[in-house]
Amino acid sequence: MTSRALVLALLVATAACGGDAPGAARPANLLLLSVDTLRQDRCSAYGHDRPTTPRLARLAAEGLRFDDAFAPTSTTGPSHASLFTGLFPVAHRVVRNGLVLDERHRTLAESLRDAGWRTAGIASSFVLEERFGYAQGFDVWQDEFSVSGSSMRLAEWHGEETDGGFDRRATATAKRAVRWLETHGDDGPWFLFAHWFDPHNPYDPPPAHAVRFPPRGAGVVPEAVARYEAEIAYTDEQIGVVLDALDRLGLAEDTLVLLVADHGEELMDHGHMEHGVHIYDETVRVPMIARWPGRLPAGVVVSGPVELADVPPTVRGLLGVAEVGDGDGTGDAPDVQGRDLSAAWRAGAALDPDHAVLLHRRHYEPRTEGTIAVAGEGFGLRVGGWKLVVAEEEGRRELYDLAADPGETVDLSAREPERAARLARRLADLLAERARGGDAEDTVDEDGLRRLEALGYTK
Ligand SMILES: [Zn+2]
């Protein structure tokens, strides 16, 4: 018996003894789909009035649709680091793109691989290249972009040489995913991660999709938004190709499908077109849909905050994989910070409405992005119908009443200084707790600690 088979046999025996999870004796597969730059309210699966995501709508009808799902940041690398580790950016310290996710962090792929799952990942942008640490735990990580990309061409990015391409179109991602499922689908359990990059700028949809989304109004912004929506529709179609393959191969019943996005897109709501510079809701509220026939309820809309960092512990809970160790044997990795929501997901129950969502604005050297001046890191706290946004180096402290002003247009920090101060204290406490991550100074580099101290964020 191979070690992989032995681990599986032990796992199956353990699960069978557990008794209360029907069907848990047969380990299930995980298909994790991460769509880059997918703003929740631009998905028809979430009520958008143009048919951008019919396949996601069908997936939601067959599973759970989470309405209050949040990315921890509006930046690709840091968000994926949280999705993979269950840690917040102040703990994993990937606080901008181009930094390396430290090997000591324990990823979802590592825990599934060690429990006997075959693992494979398809990255569709150079941002998630293996050299940045995202391939940890994957037997195979596909990150070659020289031939299959969009109009984006960069020879160099964050000081790193590319292979000439920067990204992969959805058609190519779908082909790779389907080929992998055809080859390994029957050899489960497996974990396949597929990243989709097309909604990210540049917005250059295939012509067949572009014609279906004519601009609503004249001008550069309506034209760009229309192309963005066409890119979403193209991605949705290609995700459908993969879901069809699951059906065709008879794998759908034994596969937990989880679809998320790493962040949204601003589309000029707060003076910027893309993402990264702000953490207003249009850039951090993301779609999240989970389908697992017979194991998760179908057609249920779940309210209450859920975060990308909740994904690793929740998925481990659903698949019956106990987490042990921290990956590298040194015992120095921080404890997972996301919540195991598997019981609530199985019940299709609403999530704790008072859960505080911690947000992180990526680090910038002082500069101007578009027309927005950015400097250092920023943070946000979203709790009890209110949202505080602070970026001390930019002199930004804003307070929004989300119930009365969901678009975050009227800053109430001057009118409600006591509430702002109360939330700032709570944010500081939460940041300090998450920065330490049960692992004290090691989690945050010295420079990071100094910055947090300067902001009054450590005690
Ligand atoms: Zn992204």
Tab-separated table of C-alpha atoms and ligand atoms in Angstrom:
chain	number	residue	atom	x	y	z
A	1	MET	CA	0.000	0.000	0.000
A	2	THR	CA	1.406	3.394	-0.935
A	3	SER	CA	1.635	6.038	1.755
A	4	ARG	CA	-1.082	7.989	-0.043
A	5	ALA	CA	-3.403	4.981	-0.014
A	6	LEU	CA	-2.556	4.315	3.630
A	7	VAL	CA	-3.438	7.835	4.666
A	8	LEU	CA	-6.673	7.542	2.721
A	9	ALA	CA	-7.537	4.240	4.325
A	10	LEU	CA	-6.970	5.716	7.777
A	11	LEU	CA	-8.999	8.772	6.857
A	12	VAL	CA	-11.875	6.669	5.572
A	13	ALA	CA	-11.805	4.521	8.712
A	14	THR	CA	-11.822	7.621	10.921
A	15	ALA	CA	-14.625	9.234	8.983
A	16	ALA	CA	-16.683	6.041	9.068
A	17	CYS	CA	-16.351	5.900	12.863
A	18	GLY	CA	-17.553	9.493	13.151
A	19	GLY	CA	-21.010	8.347	12.209
A	20	ASP	CA	-22.871	11.638	11.977
A	21	ALA	CA	-21.812	12.817	8.532
A	22	PRO	CA	-23.707	10.785	5.933
A	23	GLY	CA	-21.489	9.720	3.089
A	24	ALA	CA	-18.371	11.071	4.742
A	25	ALA	CA	-16.772	7.623	4.443
A	26	ARG	CA	-16.023	8.402	0.817
A	27	PRO	CA	-13.633	11.367	0.576
A	28	ALA	CA	-14.932	13.965	-1.811
A	29	ASN	CA	-13.195	16.124	-4.367
A	30	LEU	CA	-12.774	19.889	-4.206
A	31	LEU	CA	-13.010	22.187	-7.208
A	32	LEU	CA	-12.032	25.701	-6.089
A	33	LEU	CA	-12.650	28.393	-8.683
A	34	SER	CA	-11.253	31.872	-8.107
A	35	VAL	CA	-12.345	34.570	-10.523
A	36	ASP	CA	-10.076	37.593	-10.497
A	37	THR	CA	-11.700	41.019	-10.240
A	38	LEU	CA	-15.305	39.812	-10.117
A	39	ARG	CA	-17.469	42.476	-8.538
A	40	GLN	CA	-20.449	40.852	-6.829
A	41	ASP	CA	-23.145	43.276	-8.003
A	42	ARG	CA	-22.104	42.846	-11.642
A	43	CYS	CA	-23.080	39.164	-11.562
A	44	SER	CA	-26.573	38.273	-12.756
A	45	ALA	CA	-26.307	35.441	-10.207
A	46	TYR	CA	-26.558	38.291	-7.671
A	47	GLY	CA	-29.297	40.225	-9.440
A	48	HIS	CA	-27.421	42.295	-12.012
A	49	ASP	CA	-29.823	43.222	-14.802
A	50	ARG	CA	-27.573	42.037	-17.649
A	51	PRO	CA	-26.982	38.303	-18.254
A	52	THR	CA	-23.328	38.259	-17.158
A	53	THR	CA	-23.286	35.017	-15.154
A	54	PRO	CA	-25.990	32.485	-16.108
A	55	ARG	CA	-23.742	29.559	-15.151
A	56	LEU	CA	-23.011	30.985	-11.711
A	57	ALA	CA	-26.748	31.551	-11.301
A	58	ARG	CA	-27.346	27.869	-12.034
A	59	LEU	CA	-24.578	26.873	-9.630
A	60	ALA	CA	-26.178	29.045	-6.940
A	61	ALA	CA	-29.587	27.487	-7.620
A	62	GLU	CA	-27.971	24.103	-6.943
A	63	GLY	CA	-26.132	25.227	-3.817
A	64	LEU	CA	-25.481	28.054	-1.384
A	65	ARG	CA	-25.097	31.680	-2.420
A	66	PHE	CA	-23.367	33.858	0.162
A	67	ASP	CA	-24.489	37.467	-0.082
A	68	ASP	CA	-22.110	38.957	2.488
A	69	ALA	CA	-18.845	37.414	1.318
A	70	PHE	CA	-15.742	39.568	1.634
A	71	ALA	CA	-12.188	39.473	0.391
A	72	PRO	CA	-9.685	40.759	2.960
A	73	THR	CA	-8.122	43.154	0.444
A	74	SER	CA	-8.699	44.420	-3.077
A	75	THR	CA	-5.380	43.038	-4.316
A	76	THR	CA	-4.804	39.694	-6.036
A	77	GLY	CA	-1.758	38.280	-4.236
A	78	PRO	CA	-2.733	39.165	-0.664
A	79	SER	CA	-6.312	37.901	-1.179
A	80	HIS	CA	-5.169	34.574	-2.611
A	81	ALA	CA	-2.691	34.219	0.255
A	82	SER	CA	-5.649	34.532	2.673
A	83	LEU	CA	-7.785	32.161	0.591
A	84	PHE	CA	-5.029	29.561	0.716
A	85	THR	CA	-3.868	29.947	4.351
A	86	GLY	CA	-6.875	31.181	6.343
A	87	LEU	CA	-4.691	34.034	7.626
A	88	PHE	CA	-5.261	37.766	7.296
A	89	PRO	CA	-2.695	39.916	5.456
A	90	VAL	CA	-1.291	41.325	8.730
A	91	ALA	CA	-0.404	37.718	9.623
A	92	HIS	CA	0.777	36.217	6.315
A	93	ARG	CA	2.444	39.536	5.395
A	94	VAL	CA	1.795	39.330	1.685
A	95	VAL	CA	0.743	42.973	1.878
A	96	ARG	CA	1.120	43.696	-1.817
A	97	ASN	CA	1.674	41.789	-5.035
A	98	GLY	CA	5.162	40.508	-5.765
A	99	LEU	CA	5.923	39.393	-2.203
A	100	VAL	CA	6.457	35.725	-1.421
A	101	LEU	CA	4.031	33.708	0.697
A	102	ASP	CA	6.326	32.242	3.339
A	103	GLU	CA	6.804	28.483	3.204
A	104	ARG	CA	6.091	28.070	6.897
A	105	HIS	CA	2.441	28.944	6.339
A	106	ARG	CA	0.130	25.980	6.138
A	107	THR	CA	-2.021	26.012	3.001
A	108	LEU	CA	-5.281	24.276	2.218
A	109	ALA	CA	-3.511	22.389	-0.574
A	110	GLU	CA	-0.846	21.167	1.857
A	111	SER	CA	-3.390	19.823	4.323
A	112	LEU	CA	-5.386	18.074	1.592
A	113	ARG	CA	-2.276	16.673	-0.092
A	114	ASP	CA	-1.004	15.349	3.242
A	115	ALA	CA	-4.390	13.705	3.842
A	116	GLY	CA	-4.132	11.868	0.519
A	117	TRP	CA	-5.744	14.210	-2.003
A	118	ARG	CA	-4.188	14.606	-5.441
A	119	THR	CA	-3.695	18.362	-5.893
A	120	ALA	CA	-3.360	20.571	-8.960
A	121	GLY	CA	-3.571	24.297	-9.580
A	122	ILE	CA	-4.011	26.390	-12.696
A	123	ALA	CA	-2.883	29.985	-12.236
A	124	SER	CA	-4.024	32.399	-14.915
A	125	SER	CA	-1.849	35.375	-14.092
A	126	PHE	CA	1.807	35.940	-13.390
A	127	VAL	CA	0.764	37.407	-10.024
A	128	LEU	CA	0.200	33.821	-8.826
A	129	GLU	CA	3.423	32.428	-10.266
A	130	GLU	CA	5.118	29.620	-8.339
A	131	ARG	CA	8.054	31.897	-7.421
A	132	PHE	CA	5.670	33.887	-5.190
A	133	GLY	CA	4.805	30.861	-3.039
A	134	TYR	CA	1.252	30.145	-4.191
A	135	ALA	CA	2.047	26.628	-5.434
A	136	GLN	CA	2.654	25.311	-1.902
A	137	GLY	CA	0.924	21.950	-1.517
A	138	PHE	CA	0.089	21.487	-5.196
A	139	ASP	CA	1.496	18.402	-6.935
A	140	VAL	CA	1.184	20.352	-10.172
A	141	TRP	CA	0.993	24.136	-10.671
A	142	GLN	CA	0.382	25.385	-14.203
A	143	ASP	CA	1.766	28.906	-14.599
A	144	GLU	CA	3.145	29.226	-18.088
A	145	PHE	CA	1.657	32.235	-19.884
A	146	SER	CA	3.716	32.826	-23.002
A	147	VAL	CA	1.148	31.730	-25.571
A	148	SER	CA	-2.346	31.956	-24.160
A	149	GLY	CA	-2.767	35.435	-22.742
A	150	SER	CA	-4.806	38.558	-23.316
A	151	SER	CA	-3.473	41.785	-24.766
A	152	MET	CA	-1.472	42.277	-21.576
A	153	ARG	CA	2.234	41.897	-22.326
A	154	LEU	CA	4.856	42.563	-19.692
A	155	ALA	CA	8.465	41.495	-19.895
A	156	GLU	CA	9.014	42.434	-16.271
A	157	TRP	CA	6.785	42.813	-13.220
A	158	HIS	CA	7.822	43.806	-9.687
A	159	GLY	CA	11.440	43.235	-10.699
A	160	GLU	CA	10.707	39.693	-11.908
A	161	GLU	CA	11.157	38.570	-15.499
A	162	THR	CA	8.101	36.998	-17.101
A	163	ASP	CA	8.191	34.436	-19.894
A	164	GLY	CA	6.811	37.093	-22.221
A	165	GLY	CA	3.164	36.640	-21.348
A	166	PHE	CA	1.302	37.754	-18.268
A	167	ASP	CA	-1.992	35.899	-18.195
A	168	ARG	CA	-4.124	33.145	-19.647
A	169	ARG	CA	-7.521	33.506	-21.306
A	170	ALA	CA	-10.523	31.669	-19.872
A	171	THR	CA	-10.743	29.347	-22.881
A	172	ALA	CA	-7.190	28.138	-22.211
A	173	THR	CA	-7.842	27.807	-18.469
A	174	ALA	CA	-10.979	25.763	-19.135
A	175	LYS	CA	-9.130	23.494	-21.575
A	176	ARG	CA	-6.438	22.779	-19.018
A	177	ALA	CA	-8.994	22.130	-16.262
A	178	VAL	CA	-11.047	19.781	-18.448
A	179	ARG	CA	-7.949	17.914	-19.591
A	180	TRP	CA	-6.879	17.464	-15.973
A	181	LEU	CA	-10.334	16.203	-14.980
A	182	GLU	CA	-10.398	13.767	-17.900
A	183	THR	CA	-6.986	12.437	-16.870
A	184	HIS	CA	-7.307	12.390	-13.078
A	185	GLY	CA	-11.019	12.783	-12.316
A	186	ASP	CA	-11.499	9.092	-11.493
A	187	ASP	CA	-8.389	8.998	-9.364
A	188	GLY	CA	-9.798	10.914	-6.420
A	189	PRO	CA	-10.027	12.341	-4.008
A	190	TRP	CA	-8.547	15.384	-5.656
A	191	PHE	CA	-8.334	19.128	-5.241
A	192	LEU	CA	-8.279	21.204	-8.408
A	193	PHE	CA	-7.800	24.970	-8.104
A	194	ALA	CA	-8.509	27.101	-11.165
A	195	HIS	CA	-7.913	30.839	-11.348
A	196	TRP	CA	-9.643	32.980	-14.011
A	197	PHE	CA	-8.173	36.334	-14.956
A	198	ASP	CA	-10.241	37.827	-17.780
A	199	PRO	CA	-12.356	40.382	-15.865
A	200	HIS	CA	-9.077	41.984	-14.746
A	201	ASN	CA	-7.937	44.924	-16.867
A	202	PRO	CA	-7.266	45.212	-19.779
A	203	TYR	CA	-10.925	44.700	-20.630
A	204	ASP	CA	-10.607	42.976	-23.996
A	205	PRO	CA	-13.422	40.443	-24.345
A	206	PRO	CA	-13.750	38.186	-27.372
A	207	PRO	CA	-15.826	39.986	-30.044
A	208	ALA	CA	-18.702	37.508	-29.740
A	209	HIS	CA	-19.149	38.510	-26.104
A	210	ALA	CA	-18.455	42.212	-26.622
A	211	VAL	CA	-21.398	42.605	-29.006
A	212	ARG	CA	-23.784	41.247	-26.383
A	213	PHE	CA	-22.894	44.067	-23.973
A	214	PRO	CA	-23.169	47.408	-25.755
A	215	PRO	CA	-22.162	50.443	-23.653
A	216	ARG	CA	-24.899	52.078	-21.631
A	217	GLY	CA	-24.202	55.660	-22.566
A	218	ALA	CA	-21.407	57.483	-24.293
A	219	GLY	CA	-17.917	57.965	-22.986
A	220	VAL	CA	-14.870	56.117	-21.830
A	221	VAL	CA	-16.303	54.779	-18.566
A	222	PRO	CA	-19.558	53.245	-19.931
A	223	GLU	CA	-17.537	51.671	-22.741
A	224	ALA	CA	-15.034	50.210	-20.293
A	225	VAL	CA	-17.785	48.914	-17.996
A	226	ALA	CA	-19.477	47.205	-20.952
A	227	ARG	CA	-16.244	45.482	-21.917
A	228	TYR	CA	-15.728	44.476	-18.270
A	229	GLU	CA	-19.184	42.903	-18.208
A	230	ALA	CA	-18.482	41.069	-21.458
A	231	GLU	CA	-15.281	39.676	-19.903
A	232	ILE	CA	-17.369	38.398	-16.978
A	233	ALA	CA	-19.814	36.715	-19.385
A	234	TYR	CA	-16.918	35.103	-21.251
A	235	THR	CA	-15.446	33.778	-17.990
A	236	ASP	CA	-18.838	32.497	-16.855
A	237	GLU	CA	-19.242	30.624	-20.136
A	238	GLN	CA	-15.843	28.955	-19.777
A	239	ILE	CA	-16.478	28.047	-16.125
A	240	GLY	CA	-19.594	26.388	-17.545
A	241	VAL	CA	-17.363	24.277	-19.785
A	242	VAL	CA	-15.601	22.916	-16.694
A	243	LEU	CA	-18.857	22.320	-14.816
A	244	ASP	CA	-20.223	20.490	-17.863
A	245	ALA	CA	-17.119	18.291	-17.842
A	246	LEU	CA	-17.768	17.437	-14.182
A	247	ASP	CA	-21.264	16.290	-15.173
A	248	ARG	CA	-20.103	14.439	-18.262
A	249	LEU	CA	-17.443	12.568	-16.291
A	250	GLY	CA	-19.924	11.653	-13.552
A	251	LEU	CA	-17.979	13.603	-10.923
A	252	ALA	CA	-20.470	16.276	-9.875
A	253	GLU	CA	-22.024	14.275	-7.036
A	254	ASP	CA	-18.691	13.663	-5.346
A	255	THR	CA	-17.287	17.147	-5.797
A	256	LEU	CA	-17.590	20.205	-3.600
A	257	VAL	CA	-17.507	23.158	-5.972
A	258	LEU	CA	-16.615	26.486	-4.375
A	259	LEU	CA	-16.490	29.665	-6.418
A	260	VAL	CA	-15.042	32.902	-5.044
A	261	ALA	CA	-13.418	36.100	-6.286
A	262	ASP	CA	-10.254	37.696	-4.967
A	263	HIS	CA	-11.769	41.213	-5.094
A	264	GLY	CA	-14.170	43.358	-7.067
A	265	GLU	CA	-13.632	46.391	-9.288
A	266	GLU	CA	-14.251	50.040	-8.490
A	267	LEU	CA	-15.629	51.182	-11.882
A	268	MET	CA	-15.209	54.850	-10.832
A	269	ASP	CA	-17.537	54.626	-7.811
A	270	HIS	CA	-14.879	56.351	-5.693
A	271	GLY	CA	-12.758	58.006	-8.356
A	272	HIS	CA	-10.765	54.980	-9.493
A	273	MET	CA	-11.467	52.462	-12.248
A	274	GLU	CA	-9.784	49.309	-11.048
A	275	HIS	CA	-8.876	47.893	-7.643
A	276	GLY	CA	-6.120	47.965	-5.052
A	277	VAL	CA	-6.211	51.595	-3.940
A	278	HIS	CA	-9.485	51.424	-1.992
A	279	ILE	CA	-11.357	48.970	0.204
A	280	TYR	CA	-14.863	50.289	-0.375
A	281	ASP	CA	-17.466	47.549	-0.761
A	282	GLU	CA	-17.433	47.446	-4.573
A	283	THR	CA	-13.840	46.214	-4.373
A	284	VAL	CA	-14.073	43.796	-1.438
A	285	ARG	CA	-17.600	42.356	-1.544
A	286	VAL	CA	-17.267	39.256	-3.693
A	287	PRO	CA	-19.397	36.405	-4.988
A	288	MET	CA	-19.130	33.127	-3.077
A	289	ILE	CA	-21.102	30.065	-4.171
A	290	ALA	CA	-20.817	26.504	-2.836
A	291	ARG	CA	-22.392	23.421	-4.394
A	292	TRP	CA	-22.172	19.857	-3.164
A	293	PRO	CA	-25.193	17.802	-4.214
A	294	GLY	CA	-26.846	16.054	-1.286
A	295	ARG	CA	-24.369	17.440	1.248
A	296	LEU	CA	-25.115	21.158	1.104
A	297	PRO	CA	-28.609	22.637	0.754
A	298	ALA	CA	-29.642	23.756	-2.734
A	299	GLY	CA	-30.951	27.148	-3.727
A	300	VAL	CA	-30.303	28.773	-0.358
A	301	VAL	CA	-29.155	32.374	-0.001
A	302	VAL	CA	-27.022	32.828	3.099
A	303	SER	CA	-26.665	36.179	4.839
A	304	GLY	CA	-24.096	37.227	7.405
A	305	PRO	CA	-20.410	37.918	6.842
A	306	VAL	CA	-18.126	35.201	5.477
A	307	GLU	CA	-14.511	35.895	4.537
A	308	LEU	CA	-11.995	34.268	2.212
A	309	ALA	CA	-9.932	33.356	5.290
A	310	ASP	CA	-12.862	31.180	6.412
A	311	VAL	CA	-12.459	28.967	3.343
A	312	PRO	CA	-9.567	26.681	4.432
A	313	PRO	CA	-10.979	25.716	7.861
A	314	THR	CA	-14.526	25.421	6.471
A	315	VAL	CA	-13.479	23.230	3.556
A	316	ARG	CA	-11.396	21.049	5.851
A	317	GLY	CA	-14.467	20.750	8.091
A	318	LEU	CA	-16.715	19.800	5.179
A	319	LEU	CA	-14.281	17.260	3.736
A	320	GLY	CA	-13.474	15.771	7.135
A	321	VAL	CA	-9.781	16.564	7.014
A	322	ALA	CA	-8.288	17.286	10.405
A	323	GLU	CA	-5.526	19.865	10.390
A	324	VAL	CA	-2.346	18.763	12.090
A	325	GLY	CA	1.005	20.477	12.334
A	326	ASP	CA	2.040	23.617	10.567
A	327	GLY	CA	3.567	22.259	7.435
A	328	ASP	CA	7.294	22.482	7.896
A	329	GLY	CA	7.875	20.739	11.176
A	330	THR	CA	9.245	23.756	12.983
A	331	GLY	CA	6.050	24.609	14.796
A	332	ASP	CA	6.355	28.282	13.992
A	333	ALA	CA	3.456	28.946	11.669
A	334	PRO	CA	0.613	31.051	13.031
A	335	ASP	CA	-2.698	29.402	13.833
A	336	VAL	CA	-5.419	29.650	11.220
A	337	GLN	CA	-7.528	32.787	11.768
A	338	GLY	CA	-10.574	32.093	9.614
A	339	ARG	CA	-13.580	30.300	11.071
A	340	ASP	CA	-14.749	26.740	10.444
A	341	LEU	CA	-18.300	27.408	9.222
A	342	SER	CA	-18.911	23.870	7.966
A	343	ALA	CA	-21.801	23.190	10.373
A	344	ALA	CA	-23.604	26.367	9.318
A	345	TRP	CA	-22.974	25.641	5.629
A	346	ARG	CA	-24.387	22.123	5.975
A	347	ALA	CA	-27.497	23.580	7.586
A	348	GLY	CA	-27.730	26.475	5.125
A	349	ALA	CA	-28.019	28.679	8.214
A	350	ALA	CA	-27.498	32.433	8.375
A	351	LEU	CA	-24.066	33.410	9.650
A	352	ASP	CA	-23.342	35.625	12.675
A	353	PRO	CA	-24.509	39.086	11.550
A	354	ASP	CA	-22.282	40.773	14.141
A	355	HIS	CA	-19.052	39.166	12.954
A	356	ALA	CA	-16.446	41.893	12.372
A	357	VAL	CA	-14.883	41.911	8.922
A	358	LEU	CA	-11.268	43.090	8.870
A	359	LEU	CA	-10.079	44.767	5.686
A	360	HIS	CA	-6.589	45.599	4.513
A	361	ARG	CA	-5.569	48.128	1.872
A	362	ARG	CA	-2.381	46.918	0.215
A	363	HIS	CA	0.915	48.677	0.883
A	364	TYR	CA	2.071	51.369	-1.543
A	365	GLU	CA	5.223	53.408	-1.715
A	366	PRO	CA	3.913	56.985	-1.828
A	367	ARG	CA	2.660	57.700	-5.330
A	368	THR	CA	-0.383	58.554	-7.397
A	369	GLU	CA	-2.551	55.789	-8.850
A	370	GLY	CA	-4.735	57.389	-11.520
A	371	THR	CA	-5.780	60.502	-9.657
A	372	ILE	CA	-5.625	58.919	-6.188
A	373	ALA	CA	-2.657	59.629	-3.902
A	374	VAL	CA	-1.662	56.483	-2.010
A	375	ALA	CA	0.915	55.822	0.713
A	376	GLY	CA	1.586	52.981	3.110
A	377	GLU	CA	-1.073	50.524	4.258
A	378	GLY	CA	-4.708	51.112	5.091
A	379	PHE	CA	-7.218	49.192	7.158
A	380	GLY	CA	-10.936	48.827	7.478
A	381	LEU	CA	-13.461	47.427	9.908
A	382	ARG	CA	-16.961	46.496	8.851
A	383	VAL	CA	-19.252	45.687	11.763
A	384	GLY	CA	-22.781	46.326	13.035
A	385	GLY	CA	-23.858	48.226	9.930
A	386	TRP	CA	-20.902	50.625	10.108
A	387	LYS	CA	-17.596	50.800	8.318
A	388	LEU	CA	-14.420	52.561	9.336
A	389	VAL	CA	-11.616	53.112	6.834
A	390	VAL	CA	-8.224	54.414	7.947
A	391	ALA	CA	-4.991	55.067	6.100
A	392	GLU	CA	-2.902	57.130	8.443
A	393	GLU	CA	-0.156	57.995	5.983
A	394	GLU	CA	-2.803	59.362	3.648
A	395	GLY	CA	-4.575	61.205	6.477
A	396	ARG	CA	-7.665	59.159	5.798
A	397	ARG	CA	-10.184	58.308	8.497
A	398	GLU	CA	-13.707	57.749	7.216
A	399	LEU	CA	-16.883	56.433	8.787
A	400	TYR	CA	-19.896	55.172	6.875
A	401	ASP	CA	-23.404	54.177	7.904
A	402	LEU	CA	-23.839	51.179	5.600
A	403	ALA	CA	-27.593	50.861	6.144
A	404	ALA	CA	-28.356	54.465	5.188
A	405	ASP	CA	-25.478	54.856	2.751
A	406	PRO	CA	-24.448	51.523	1.212
A	407	GLY	CA	-22.475	53.337	-1.486
A	408	GLU	CA	-20.154	54.838	1.163
A	409	THR	CA	-20.574	58.376	-0.108
A	410	VAL	CA	-21.017	60.427	3.091
A	411	ASP	CA	-18.128	60.353	5.559
A	412	LEU	CA	-19.588	60.703	9.069
A	413	SER	CA	-16.300	60.658	11.005
A	414	ALA	CA	-16.506	64.372	11.871
A	415	ARG	CA	-20.178	64.173	12.797
A	416	GLU	CA	-19.779	61.006	14.898
A	417	PRO	CA	-16.275	61.245	16.402
A	418	GLU	CA	-17.073	59.004	19.381
A	419	ARG	CA	-18.341	56.201	17.194
A	420	ALA	CA	-15.319	56.596	14.916
A	421	ALA	CA	-12.953	56.469	17.891
A	422	ARG	CA	-14.707	53.396	19.305
A	423	LEU	CA	-14.416	51.572	15.989
A	424	ALA	CA	-10.782	52.691	15.624
A	425	ARG	CA	-9.968	51.138	18.984
A	426	ARG	CA	-11.710	47.930	17.994
A	427	LEU	CA	-9.857	47.903	14.686
A	428	ALA	CA	-6.531	48.427	16.484
A	429	ASP	CA	-7.273	45.544	18.870
A	430	LEU	CA	-8.270	43.230	16.039
A	431	LEU	CA	-5.188	44.161	14.006
A	432	ALA	CA	-2.883	43.592	16.945
A	433	GLU	CA	-4.483	40.217	17.652
A	434	ARG	CA	-4.361	39.104	14.024
A	435	ALA	CA	-0.847	40.502	13.477
A	436	ARG	CA	0.398	38.415	16.351
A	437	GLY	CA	-1.591	35.445	15.138
A	438	GLY	CA	-0.645	33.485	18.231
A	439	ASP	CA	2.890	33.758	16.958
A	440	ALA	CA	4.117	37.121	18.273
A	441	GLU	CA	6.782	39.106	16.495
A	442	ASP	CA	7.763	36.450	13.995
A	443	THR	CA	4.547	36.929	12.074
A	444	VAL	CA	5.138	40.568	11.248
A	445	ASP	CA	8.500	41.721	10.036
A	446	GLU	CA	10.216	44.448	12.019
A	447	ASP	CA	9.371	47.127	9.549
A	448	GLY	CA	5.739	46.067	9.654
A	449	LEU	CA	5.668	46.150	13.436
A	450	ARG	CA	7.201	49.615	13.446
A	451	ARG	CA	4.529	50.804	11.058
A	452	LEU	CA	1.761	49.292	13.137
A	453	GLU	CA	3.205	50.851	16.270
A	454	ALA	CA	3.364	54.212	14.560
A	455	LEU	CA	-0.325	53.869	13.794
A	456	GLY	CA	-1.091	52.932	17.381
A	457	TYR	CA	-1.999	49.433	16.260
A	458	THR	CA	0.050	47.457	18.719
A	459	LYS	CA	0.165	47.616	22.466
B	1	ZN	ZN	-7.029	40.036	-8.484
